[in-house]
Short mmCIF file of C-alpha atoms in Angstrom, two decimals:
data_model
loop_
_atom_site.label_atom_id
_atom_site.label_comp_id
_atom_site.label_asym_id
_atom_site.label_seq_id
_atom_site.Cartn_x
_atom_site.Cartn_y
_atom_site.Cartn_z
CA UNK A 1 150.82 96.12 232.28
CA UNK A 2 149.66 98.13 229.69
CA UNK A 3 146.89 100.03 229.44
CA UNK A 4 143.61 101.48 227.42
CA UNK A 5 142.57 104.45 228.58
CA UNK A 6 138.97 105.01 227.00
CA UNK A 7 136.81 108.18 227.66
CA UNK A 8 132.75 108.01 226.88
CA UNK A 9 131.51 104.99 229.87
CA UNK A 10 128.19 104.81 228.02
CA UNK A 11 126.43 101.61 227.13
CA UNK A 12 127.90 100.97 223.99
CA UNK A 13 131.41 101.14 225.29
CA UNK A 14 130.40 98.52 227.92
CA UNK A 15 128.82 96.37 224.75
CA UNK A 16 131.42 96.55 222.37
CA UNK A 17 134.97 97.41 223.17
CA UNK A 18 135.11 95.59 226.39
CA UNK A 19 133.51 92.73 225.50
CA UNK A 20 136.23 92.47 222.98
CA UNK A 21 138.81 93.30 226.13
CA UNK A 22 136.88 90.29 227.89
CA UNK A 23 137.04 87.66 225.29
CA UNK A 24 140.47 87.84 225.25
CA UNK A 25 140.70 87.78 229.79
CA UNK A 26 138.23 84.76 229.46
CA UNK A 27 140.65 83.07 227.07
CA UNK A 28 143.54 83.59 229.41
CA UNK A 29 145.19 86.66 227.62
CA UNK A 30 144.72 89.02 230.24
CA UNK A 31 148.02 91.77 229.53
CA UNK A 32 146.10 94.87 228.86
CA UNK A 33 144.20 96.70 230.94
CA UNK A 34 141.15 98.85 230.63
CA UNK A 35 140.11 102.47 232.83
CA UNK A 36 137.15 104.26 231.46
CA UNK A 37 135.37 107.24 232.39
CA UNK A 38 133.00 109.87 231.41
CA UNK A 39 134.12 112.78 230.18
CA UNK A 40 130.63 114.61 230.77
CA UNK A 41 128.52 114.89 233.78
CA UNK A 42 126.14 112.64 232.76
CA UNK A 43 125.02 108.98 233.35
CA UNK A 44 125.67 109.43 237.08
CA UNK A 45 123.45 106.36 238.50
CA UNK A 46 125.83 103.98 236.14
CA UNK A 47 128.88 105.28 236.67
CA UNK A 48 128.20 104.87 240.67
CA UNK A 49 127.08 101.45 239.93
CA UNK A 50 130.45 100.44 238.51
CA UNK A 51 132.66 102.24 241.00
CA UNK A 52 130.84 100.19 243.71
CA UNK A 53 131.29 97.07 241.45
CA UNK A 54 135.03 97.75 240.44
CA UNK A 55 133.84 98.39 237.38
CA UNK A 56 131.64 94.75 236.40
CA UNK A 57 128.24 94.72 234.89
CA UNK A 58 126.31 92.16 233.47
CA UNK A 59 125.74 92.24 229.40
CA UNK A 60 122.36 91.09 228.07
CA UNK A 61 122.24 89.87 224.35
CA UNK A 62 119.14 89.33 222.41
CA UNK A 63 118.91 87.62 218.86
CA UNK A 64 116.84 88.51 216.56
CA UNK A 65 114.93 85.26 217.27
CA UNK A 66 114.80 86.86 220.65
CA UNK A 67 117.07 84.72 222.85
CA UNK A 68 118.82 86.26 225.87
CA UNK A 69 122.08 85.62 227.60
CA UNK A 70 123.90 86.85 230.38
CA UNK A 71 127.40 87.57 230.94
CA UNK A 72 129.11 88.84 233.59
CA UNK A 73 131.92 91.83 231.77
CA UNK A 74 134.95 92.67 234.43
CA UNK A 75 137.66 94.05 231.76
CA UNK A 76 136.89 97.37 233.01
CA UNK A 77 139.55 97.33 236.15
CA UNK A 78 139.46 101.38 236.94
CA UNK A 79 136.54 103.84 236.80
CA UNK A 80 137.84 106.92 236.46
CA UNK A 81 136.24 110.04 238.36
CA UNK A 82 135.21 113.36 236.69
CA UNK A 83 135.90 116.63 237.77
CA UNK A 84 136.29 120.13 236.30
CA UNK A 85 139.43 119.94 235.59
CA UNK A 86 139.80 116.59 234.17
CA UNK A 87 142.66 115.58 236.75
CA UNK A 88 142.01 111.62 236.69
CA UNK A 89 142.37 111.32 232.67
CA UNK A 90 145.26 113.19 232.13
CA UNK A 91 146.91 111.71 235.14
CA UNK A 92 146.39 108.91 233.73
CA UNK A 93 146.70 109.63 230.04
CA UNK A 94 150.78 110.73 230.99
CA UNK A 95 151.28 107.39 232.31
CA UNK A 96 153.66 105.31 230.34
CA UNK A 97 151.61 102.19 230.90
CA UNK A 98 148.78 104.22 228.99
CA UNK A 99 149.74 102.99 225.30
CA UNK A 100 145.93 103.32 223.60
CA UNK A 101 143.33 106.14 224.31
CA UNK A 102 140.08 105.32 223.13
CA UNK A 103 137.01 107.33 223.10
CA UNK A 104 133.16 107.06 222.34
CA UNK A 105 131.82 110.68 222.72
CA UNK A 106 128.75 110.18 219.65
CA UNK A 107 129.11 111.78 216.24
CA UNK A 108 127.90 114.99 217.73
CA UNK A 109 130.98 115.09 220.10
CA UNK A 110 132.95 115.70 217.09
CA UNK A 111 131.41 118.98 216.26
CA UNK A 112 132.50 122.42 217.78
CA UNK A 113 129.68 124.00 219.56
CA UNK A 114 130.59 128.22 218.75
CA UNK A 115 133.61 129.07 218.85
CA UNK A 116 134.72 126.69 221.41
CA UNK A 117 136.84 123.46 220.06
CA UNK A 118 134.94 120.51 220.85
CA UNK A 119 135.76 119.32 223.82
CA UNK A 120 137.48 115.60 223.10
CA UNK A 121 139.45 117.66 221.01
CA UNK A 122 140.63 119.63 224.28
CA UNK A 123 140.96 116.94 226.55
CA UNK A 124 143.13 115.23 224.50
CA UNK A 125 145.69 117.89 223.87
CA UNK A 126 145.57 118.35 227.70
CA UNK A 127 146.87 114.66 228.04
CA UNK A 128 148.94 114.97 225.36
CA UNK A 129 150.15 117.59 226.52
CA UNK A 130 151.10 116.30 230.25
CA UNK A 131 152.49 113.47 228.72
CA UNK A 132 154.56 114.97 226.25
CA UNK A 133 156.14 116.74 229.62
CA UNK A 134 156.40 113.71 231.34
CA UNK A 135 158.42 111.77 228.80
CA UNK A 136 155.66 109.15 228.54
CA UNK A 137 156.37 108.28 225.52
CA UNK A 138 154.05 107.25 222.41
CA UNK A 139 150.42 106.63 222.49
CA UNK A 140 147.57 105.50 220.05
CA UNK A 141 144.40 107.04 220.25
CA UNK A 142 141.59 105.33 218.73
CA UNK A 143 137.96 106.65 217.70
CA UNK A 144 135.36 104.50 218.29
CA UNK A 145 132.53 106.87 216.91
CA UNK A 146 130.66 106.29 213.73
CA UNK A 147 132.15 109.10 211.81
CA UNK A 148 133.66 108.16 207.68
CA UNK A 149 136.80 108.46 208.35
CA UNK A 150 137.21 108.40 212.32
CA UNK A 151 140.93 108.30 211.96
CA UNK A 152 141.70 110.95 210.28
CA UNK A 153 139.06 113.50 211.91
CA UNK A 154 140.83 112.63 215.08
CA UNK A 155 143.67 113.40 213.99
CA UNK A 156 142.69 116.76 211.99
CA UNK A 157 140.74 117.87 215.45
CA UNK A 158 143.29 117.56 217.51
CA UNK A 159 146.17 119.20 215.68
CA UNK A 160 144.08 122.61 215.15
CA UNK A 161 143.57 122.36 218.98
CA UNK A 162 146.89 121.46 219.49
CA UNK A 163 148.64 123.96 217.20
CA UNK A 164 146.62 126.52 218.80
CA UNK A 165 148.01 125.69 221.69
CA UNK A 166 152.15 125.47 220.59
CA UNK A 167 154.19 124.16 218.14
CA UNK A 168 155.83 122.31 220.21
CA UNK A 169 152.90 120.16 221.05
CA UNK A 170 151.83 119.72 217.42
CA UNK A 171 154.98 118.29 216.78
CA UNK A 172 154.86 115.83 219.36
CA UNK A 173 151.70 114.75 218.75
CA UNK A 174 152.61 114.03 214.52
CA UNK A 175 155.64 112.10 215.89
CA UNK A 176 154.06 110.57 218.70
CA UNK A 177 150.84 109.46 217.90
CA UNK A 178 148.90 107.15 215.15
CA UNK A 179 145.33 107.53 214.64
CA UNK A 180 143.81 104.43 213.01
CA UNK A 181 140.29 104.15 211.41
CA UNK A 182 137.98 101.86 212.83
CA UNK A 183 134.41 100.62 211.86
CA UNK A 184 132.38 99.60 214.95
CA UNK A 185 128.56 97.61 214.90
CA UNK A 186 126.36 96.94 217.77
CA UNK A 187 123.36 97.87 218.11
CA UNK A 188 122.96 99.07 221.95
CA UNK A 189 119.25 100.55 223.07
CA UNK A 190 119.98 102.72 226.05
CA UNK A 191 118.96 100.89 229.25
CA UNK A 192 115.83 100.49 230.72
CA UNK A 193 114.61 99.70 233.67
CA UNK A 194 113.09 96.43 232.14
CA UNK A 195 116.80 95.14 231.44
CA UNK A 196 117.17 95.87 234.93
CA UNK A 197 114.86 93.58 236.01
CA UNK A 198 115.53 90.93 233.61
CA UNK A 199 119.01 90.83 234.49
CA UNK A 200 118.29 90.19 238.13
CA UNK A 201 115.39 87.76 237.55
CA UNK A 202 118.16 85.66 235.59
CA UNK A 203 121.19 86.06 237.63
CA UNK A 204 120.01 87.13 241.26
CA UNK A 205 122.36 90.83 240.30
CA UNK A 206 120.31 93.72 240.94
CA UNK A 207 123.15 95.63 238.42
CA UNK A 208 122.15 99.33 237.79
CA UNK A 209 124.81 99.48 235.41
CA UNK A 210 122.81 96.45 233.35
CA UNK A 211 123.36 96.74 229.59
CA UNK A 212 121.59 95.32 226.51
CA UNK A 213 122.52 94.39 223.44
CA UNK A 214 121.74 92.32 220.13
CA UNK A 215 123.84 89.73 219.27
CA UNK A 216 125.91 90.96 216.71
CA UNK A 217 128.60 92.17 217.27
CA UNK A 218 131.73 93.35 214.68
CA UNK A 219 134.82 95.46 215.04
CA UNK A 220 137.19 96.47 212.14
CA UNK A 221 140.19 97.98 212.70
CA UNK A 222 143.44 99.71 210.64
CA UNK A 223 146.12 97.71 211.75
CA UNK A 224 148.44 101.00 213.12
CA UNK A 225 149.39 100.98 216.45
CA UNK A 226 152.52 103.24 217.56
CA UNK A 227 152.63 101.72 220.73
CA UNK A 228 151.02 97.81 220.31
CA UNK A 229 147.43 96.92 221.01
CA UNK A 230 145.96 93.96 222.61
CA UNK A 231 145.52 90.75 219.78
CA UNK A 232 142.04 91.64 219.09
CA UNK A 233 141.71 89.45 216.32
CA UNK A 234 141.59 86.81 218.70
CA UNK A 235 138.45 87.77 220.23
CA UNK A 236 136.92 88.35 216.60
CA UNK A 237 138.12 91.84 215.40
CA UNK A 238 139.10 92.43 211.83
CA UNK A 239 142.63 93.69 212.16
CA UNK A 240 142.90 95.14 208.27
CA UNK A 241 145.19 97.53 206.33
CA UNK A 242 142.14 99.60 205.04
CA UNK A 243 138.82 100.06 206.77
CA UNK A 244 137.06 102.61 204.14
CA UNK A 245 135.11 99.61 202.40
CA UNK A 246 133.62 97.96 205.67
CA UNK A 247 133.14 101.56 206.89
CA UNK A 248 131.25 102.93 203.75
CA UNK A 249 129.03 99.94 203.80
CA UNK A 250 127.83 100.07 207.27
CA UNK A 251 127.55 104.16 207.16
CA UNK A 252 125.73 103.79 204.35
CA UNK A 253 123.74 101.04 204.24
CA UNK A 254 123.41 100.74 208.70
CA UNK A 255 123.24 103.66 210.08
CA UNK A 256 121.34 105.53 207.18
CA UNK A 257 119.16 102.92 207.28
CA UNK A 258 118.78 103.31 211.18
CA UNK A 259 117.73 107.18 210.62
CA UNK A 260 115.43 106.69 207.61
CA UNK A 261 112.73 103.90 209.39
CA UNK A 262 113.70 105.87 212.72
CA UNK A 263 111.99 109.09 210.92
CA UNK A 264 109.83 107.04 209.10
CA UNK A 265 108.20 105.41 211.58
CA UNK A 266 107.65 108.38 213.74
CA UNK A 267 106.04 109.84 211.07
CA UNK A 268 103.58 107.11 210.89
CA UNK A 269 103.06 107.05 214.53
CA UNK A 270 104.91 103.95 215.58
CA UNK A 271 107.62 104.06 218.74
CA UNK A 272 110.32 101.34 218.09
CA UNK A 273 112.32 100.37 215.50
CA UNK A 274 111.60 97.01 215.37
CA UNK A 275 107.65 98.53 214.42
CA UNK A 276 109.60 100.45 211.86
CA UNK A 277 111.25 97.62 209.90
CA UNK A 278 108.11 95.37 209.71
CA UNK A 279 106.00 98.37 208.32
CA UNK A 280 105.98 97.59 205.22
CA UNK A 281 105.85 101.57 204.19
CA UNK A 282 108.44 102.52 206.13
CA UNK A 283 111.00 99.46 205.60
CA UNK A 284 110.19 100.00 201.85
CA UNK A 285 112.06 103.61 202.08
CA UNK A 286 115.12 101.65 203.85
CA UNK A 287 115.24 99.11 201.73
CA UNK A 288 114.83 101.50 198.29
CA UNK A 289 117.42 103.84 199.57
CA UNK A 290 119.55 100.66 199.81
CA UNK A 291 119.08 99.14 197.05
CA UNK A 292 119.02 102.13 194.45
CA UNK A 293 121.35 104.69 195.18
CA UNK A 294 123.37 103.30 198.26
CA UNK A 295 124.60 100.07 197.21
CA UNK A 296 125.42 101.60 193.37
CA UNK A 297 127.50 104.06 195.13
CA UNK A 298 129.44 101.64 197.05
CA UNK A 299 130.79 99.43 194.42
CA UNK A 300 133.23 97.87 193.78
CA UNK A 301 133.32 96.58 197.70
CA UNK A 302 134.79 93.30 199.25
CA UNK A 303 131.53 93.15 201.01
CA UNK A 304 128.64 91.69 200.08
CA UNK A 305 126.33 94.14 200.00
CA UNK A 306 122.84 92.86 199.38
CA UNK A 307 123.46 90.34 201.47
CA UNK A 308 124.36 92.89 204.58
CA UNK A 309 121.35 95.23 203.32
CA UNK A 310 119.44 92.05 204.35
CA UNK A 311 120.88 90.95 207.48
CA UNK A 312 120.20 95.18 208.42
CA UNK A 313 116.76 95.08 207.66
CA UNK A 314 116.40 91.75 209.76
CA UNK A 315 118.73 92.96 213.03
CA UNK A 316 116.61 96.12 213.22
CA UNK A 317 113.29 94.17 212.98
CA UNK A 318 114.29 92.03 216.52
CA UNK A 319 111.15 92.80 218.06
CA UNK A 320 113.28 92.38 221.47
CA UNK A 321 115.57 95.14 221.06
CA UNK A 322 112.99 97.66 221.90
CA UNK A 323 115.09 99.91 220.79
CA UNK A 324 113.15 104.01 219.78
CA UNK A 325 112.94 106.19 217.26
CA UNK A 326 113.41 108.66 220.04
CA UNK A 327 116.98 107.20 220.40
CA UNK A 328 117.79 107.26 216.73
CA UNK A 329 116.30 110.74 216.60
CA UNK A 330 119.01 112.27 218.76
CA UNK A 331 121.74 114.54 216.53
CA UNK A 332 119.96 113.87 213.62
CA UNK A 333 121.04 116.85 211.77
CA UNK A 334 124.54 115.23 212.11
CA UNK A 335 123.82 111.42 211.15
CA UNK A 336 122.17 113.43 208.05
CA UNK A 337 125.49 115.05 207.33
CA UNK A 338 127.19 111.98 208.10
CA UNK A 339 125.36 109.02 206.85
CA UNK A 340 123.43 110.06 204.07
CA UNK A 341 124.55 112.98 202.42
CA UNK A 342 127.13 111.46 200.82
CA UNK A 343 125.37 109.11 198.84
CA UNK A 344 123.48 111.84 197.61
CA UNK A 345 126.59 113.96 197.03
CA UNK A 346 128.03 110.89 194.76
CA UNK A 347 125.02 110.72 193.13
CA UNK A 348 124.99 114.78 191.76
CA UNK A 349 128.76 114.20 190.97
CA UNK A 350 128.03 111.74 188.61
CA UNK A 351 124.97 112.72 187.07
CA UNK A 352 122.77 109.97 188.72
CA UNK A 353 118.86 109.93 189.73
CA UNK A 354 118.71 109.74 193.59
CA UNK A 355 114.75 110.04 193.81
CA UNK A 356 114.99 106.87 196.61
CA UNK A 357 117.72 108.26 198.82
CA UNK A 358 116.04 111.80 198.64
CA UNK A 359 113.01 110.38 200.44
CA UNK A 360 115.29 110.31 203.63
CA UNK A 361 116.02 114.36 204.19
CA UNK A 362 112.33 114.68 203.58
CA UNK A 363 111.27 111.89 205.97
CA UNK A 364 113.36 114.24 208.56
CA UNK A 365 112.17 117.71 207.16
CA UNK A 366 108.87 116.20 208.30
CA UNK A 367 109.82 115.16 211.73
CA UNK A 368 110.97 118.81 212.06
CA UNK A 369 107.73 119.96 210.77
CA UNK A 370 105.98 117.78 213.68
CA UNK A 371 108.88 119.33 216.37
CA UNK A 372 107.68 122.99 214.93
CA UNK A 373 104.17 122.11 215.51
CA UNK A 374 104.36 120.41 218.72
CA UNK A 375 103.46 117.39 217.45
CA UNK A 376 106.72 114.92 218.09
CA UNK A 377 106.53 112.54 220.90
CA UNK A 378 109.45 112.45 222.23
CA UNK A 379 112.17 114.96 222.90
CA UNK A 380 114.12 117.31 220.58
CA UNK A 381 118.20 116.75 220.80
CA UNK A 382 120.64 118.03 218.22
CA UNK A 383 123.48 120.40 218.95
CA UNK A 384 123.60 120.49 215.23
CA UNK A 385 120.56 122.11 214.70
CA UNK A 386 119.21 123.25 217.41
CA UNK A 387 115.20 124.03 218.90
CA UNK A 388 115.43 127.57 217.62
CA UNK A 389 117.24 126.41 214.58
CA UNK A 390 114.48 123.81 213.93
CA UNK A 391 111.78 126.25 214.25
CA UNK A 392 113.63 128.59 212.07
CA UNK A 393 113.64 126.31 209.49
CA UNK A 394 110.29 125.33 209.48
CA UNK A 395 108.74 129.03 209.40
CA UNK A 396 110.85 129.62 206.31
CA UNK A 397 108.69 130.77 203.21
CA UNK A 398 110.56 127.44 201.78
CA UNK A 399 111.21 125.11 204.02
CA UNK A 400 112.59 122.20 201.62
CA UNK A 401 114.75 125.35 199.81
CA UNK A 402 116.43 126.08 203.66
CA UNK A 403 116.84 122.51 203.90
CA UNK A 404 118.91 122.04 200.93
CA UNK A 405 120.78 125.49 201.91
CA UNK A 406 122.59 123.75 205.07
CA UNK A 407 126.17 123.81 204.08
CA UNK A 408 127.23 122.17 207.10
CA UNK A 409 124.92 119.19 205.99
CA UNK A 410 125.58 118.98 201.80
CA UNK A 411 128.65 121.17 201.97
CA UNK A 412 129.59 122.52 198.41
CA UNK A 413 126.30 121.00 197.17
CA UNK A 414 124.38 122.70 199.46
CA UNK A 415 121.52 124.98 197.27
CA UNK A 416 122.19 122.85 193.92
CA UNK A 417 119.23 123.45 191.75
CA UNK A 418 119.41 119.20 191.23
CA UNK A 419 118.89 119.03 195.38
CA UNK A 420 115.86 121.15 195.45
CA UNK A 421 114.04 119.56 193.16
CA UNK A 422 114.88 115.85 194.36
CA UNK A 423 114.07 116.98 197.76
CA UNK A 424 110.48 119.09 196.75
CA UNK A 425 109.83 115.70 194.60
CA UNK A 426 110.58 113.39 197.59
CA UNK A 427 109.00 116.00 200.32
CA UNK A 428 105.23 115.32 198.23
CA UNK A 429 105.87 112.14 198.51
CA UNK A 430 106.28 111.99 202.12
CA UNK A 431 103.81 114.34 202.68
CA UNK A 432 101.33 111.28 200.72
CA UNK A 433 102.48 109.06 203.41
CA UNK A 434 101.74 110.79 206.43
CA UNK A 435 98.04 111.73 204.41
CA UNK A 436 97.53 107.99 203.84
CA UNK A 437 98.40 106.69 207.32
CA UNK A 438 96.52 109.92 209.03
CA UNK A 439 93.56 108.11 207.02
CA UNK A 440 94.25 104.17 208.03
#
């Protein structure tokens, strides 16, 4: 039978790729397999969970009118251990029944951390590697991150590791591989030990490996696949010859979204997201970011993008989610990069205000400015910009100036004289905010 080898067992793998894997078992289709695994040391309560439960768990969904259901998810067949030496994967990943690896690793996985490729980057050349000596055969690997462009980074990544490596292997891999872009959309809190509870009250499972989601739940996919797929479609997957438009309007309008009432909100003191998007300050800087610069940017689209601005707004207000700004806050330097700088970037290249999407870098210069002074309440994470970095930033003589100077976030608009000022602008206005809710 064939298989999908998928590295990154976190909760939104469990919610979203094999539920999709599951749809299709339930409905009798049941020719592809699933193993996944962690490729960090992390998460080690879950992943013991699901190696005592052959890999099962129960999924919790919530609508946004705050119904729950319970299903039991058994797609996963094989957990597959960790070690040092990643021995399991690429084992596994020179199988010939291996014909898709897919991996969910977060947008910060993507990033090199000094001078050291990042490591999905290395682990796949590895496999690639042992099954380019094993005759194996071809294999697809698919990214399952929320990068623009997912495909092709994968792609890029791996050939500088694996032309580093020998040219031999870089050749196999641009003969022997496809790396089709996807657009994935769940939102996935991390779990808590409320879901926990909640799961067992409704189905007598005391499942550690419990996961929550909403109920949405969307998957778009460039139809190229070296070695065939499972018939996705079938359990409600977009199958499509170009996934840039769905992509650009959920980068855009989604996740940027996410990060803006995410900083928002803990800028005016509130915890959760749903808090966030029924504040009417705060879901007024999503929904002006939207409306002005994002969705002008993303035309002409085959989605409709007011209408999926709205349904946004009202999936992050789902009071049951629960879901934190502390969440949303982690690698924020990257979703900044990633989500939101290009609308900006769009903007300066065509000579276009972007006063309302502005308002978003400042709304996150200021939740450095509370990390600085020891005043954010939850933890710091962001390989992309570190503590010290943070800090650094902060006790500049101009902060909003060293913000605009990240090249790695604005790239060759980084220091524009049009940046600074639209940032300055947008950083008084957010510091007005914080003023007027420090008063309420």
């Amino acid at each position: 039978m064939p298989r999908i080898l998928h590295l990154g067992l976190g909760a939104f793998h469990r919610a979203h790729q094999a539920v999709f894997l599951q749809r299709l078992h339930r409905a009798g289709d049941r020719e592809w397999t699933l193993a996944s695994g962690n490729i960090r040391a992390d998460g080690a309560e879950v992943i013991d969970a699901l190696s005592r439960s052959s890999g099962a768990f129960t999924l919790e969904t919530v609508s946004p009118r705050g119904e729950r259901q319970y299903e039991r998810i058994e797609s996963i067949s094989e957990v597959v251990p960790l070690d040092a030496a990643w021995a399991a994967f690429v084992r596994l990943g020179a199988q010939p029944q291996t014909r898709i690896i897919s991996f969910t690793v977060t947008e910060a996985g993507y990033s090199s951390v000094g001078a050291e490729p990042p490591l999905l980057f290395q682990l796949l050349a590895s496999m690639l590697h042992a099954r380019m000596e094993s005759g194996a055969g071809p294999v697809t690997l698919l990214c399952c991150d929320n990068l623009r462009h997912n495909g092709r980074i994968t792609h890029d990544g791996l050939m500088a590791v694996a032309r580093a490596r020998s040219a031999a292997l870089a050749a196999w891999i641009e003969a022997n591989t496809r790396c089709p872009g996807t657009m994935v959309d769940r939102i996935t809190p991390r779990p808590t030990a409320e879901v926990r509870a909640r799961v067992k009250d409704a189905t007598g499972i005391d499942d550690a490996a419990a996961v929550m989601a909403e109920s949405w739940l969307q998957w778009v996919i460039e139809d190229d696949f070296i070695a065939g797929r499972p018939k996705w479609e079938a359990a409600g997957a977009e199958m499509v010859a170009d996934v840039v438009p769905y992509e650009e309007a959920k980068i855009r309008l989604l996740n940027a979204a996410h990060s803006c009432l995410a900083w928002g909100g803990t800028l005016a003191d509130l915890s959760f997201v749903h808090e966030d998007a029924t504040d009417d300050g705060v879901r007024r800087f999503a929904f002006d970011y939207a409306t002005h610069d994002a969705i002008p940017a993303l035309r002409p689209s085959p989605v409709d993008l007011e209408r999926y601005r709205d349904s946004v707004l009202e999936r992050f207000a789902n009071a049951a989610l629960r879901d934190t700004n502390e969440r949303i806050f982690a690698d924020s330097c990257t979703k900044l990069a990633t989500f939101i700088a290009p609308t900006i970037a769009d903007a300066l290249a065509n000579g276009r205000a972007f006063d309302a999407a502005a308002i978003l870098p400042a709304l996150y210069l200021g939740c450095l400015r509370r990390f600085a002074a020891g005043r954010l309440p939850y933890a710091y994470s962001d390989p992309a910009l570190d503590a010290a970095g943070a800090k650094s930033l902060c006790a500049a003589p101009d902060p909003v100036a060293a913000l605009a100077q990240l090249e790695h976030v604005w790239g060759r608009w980084a220091g524009d004289a049009r940046l600074v000022d639209a940032l300055r602008r947008a950083d008084a206005k957010v510091g007005a905010f914080e003023q007027s809710r420090a008063r309420s």
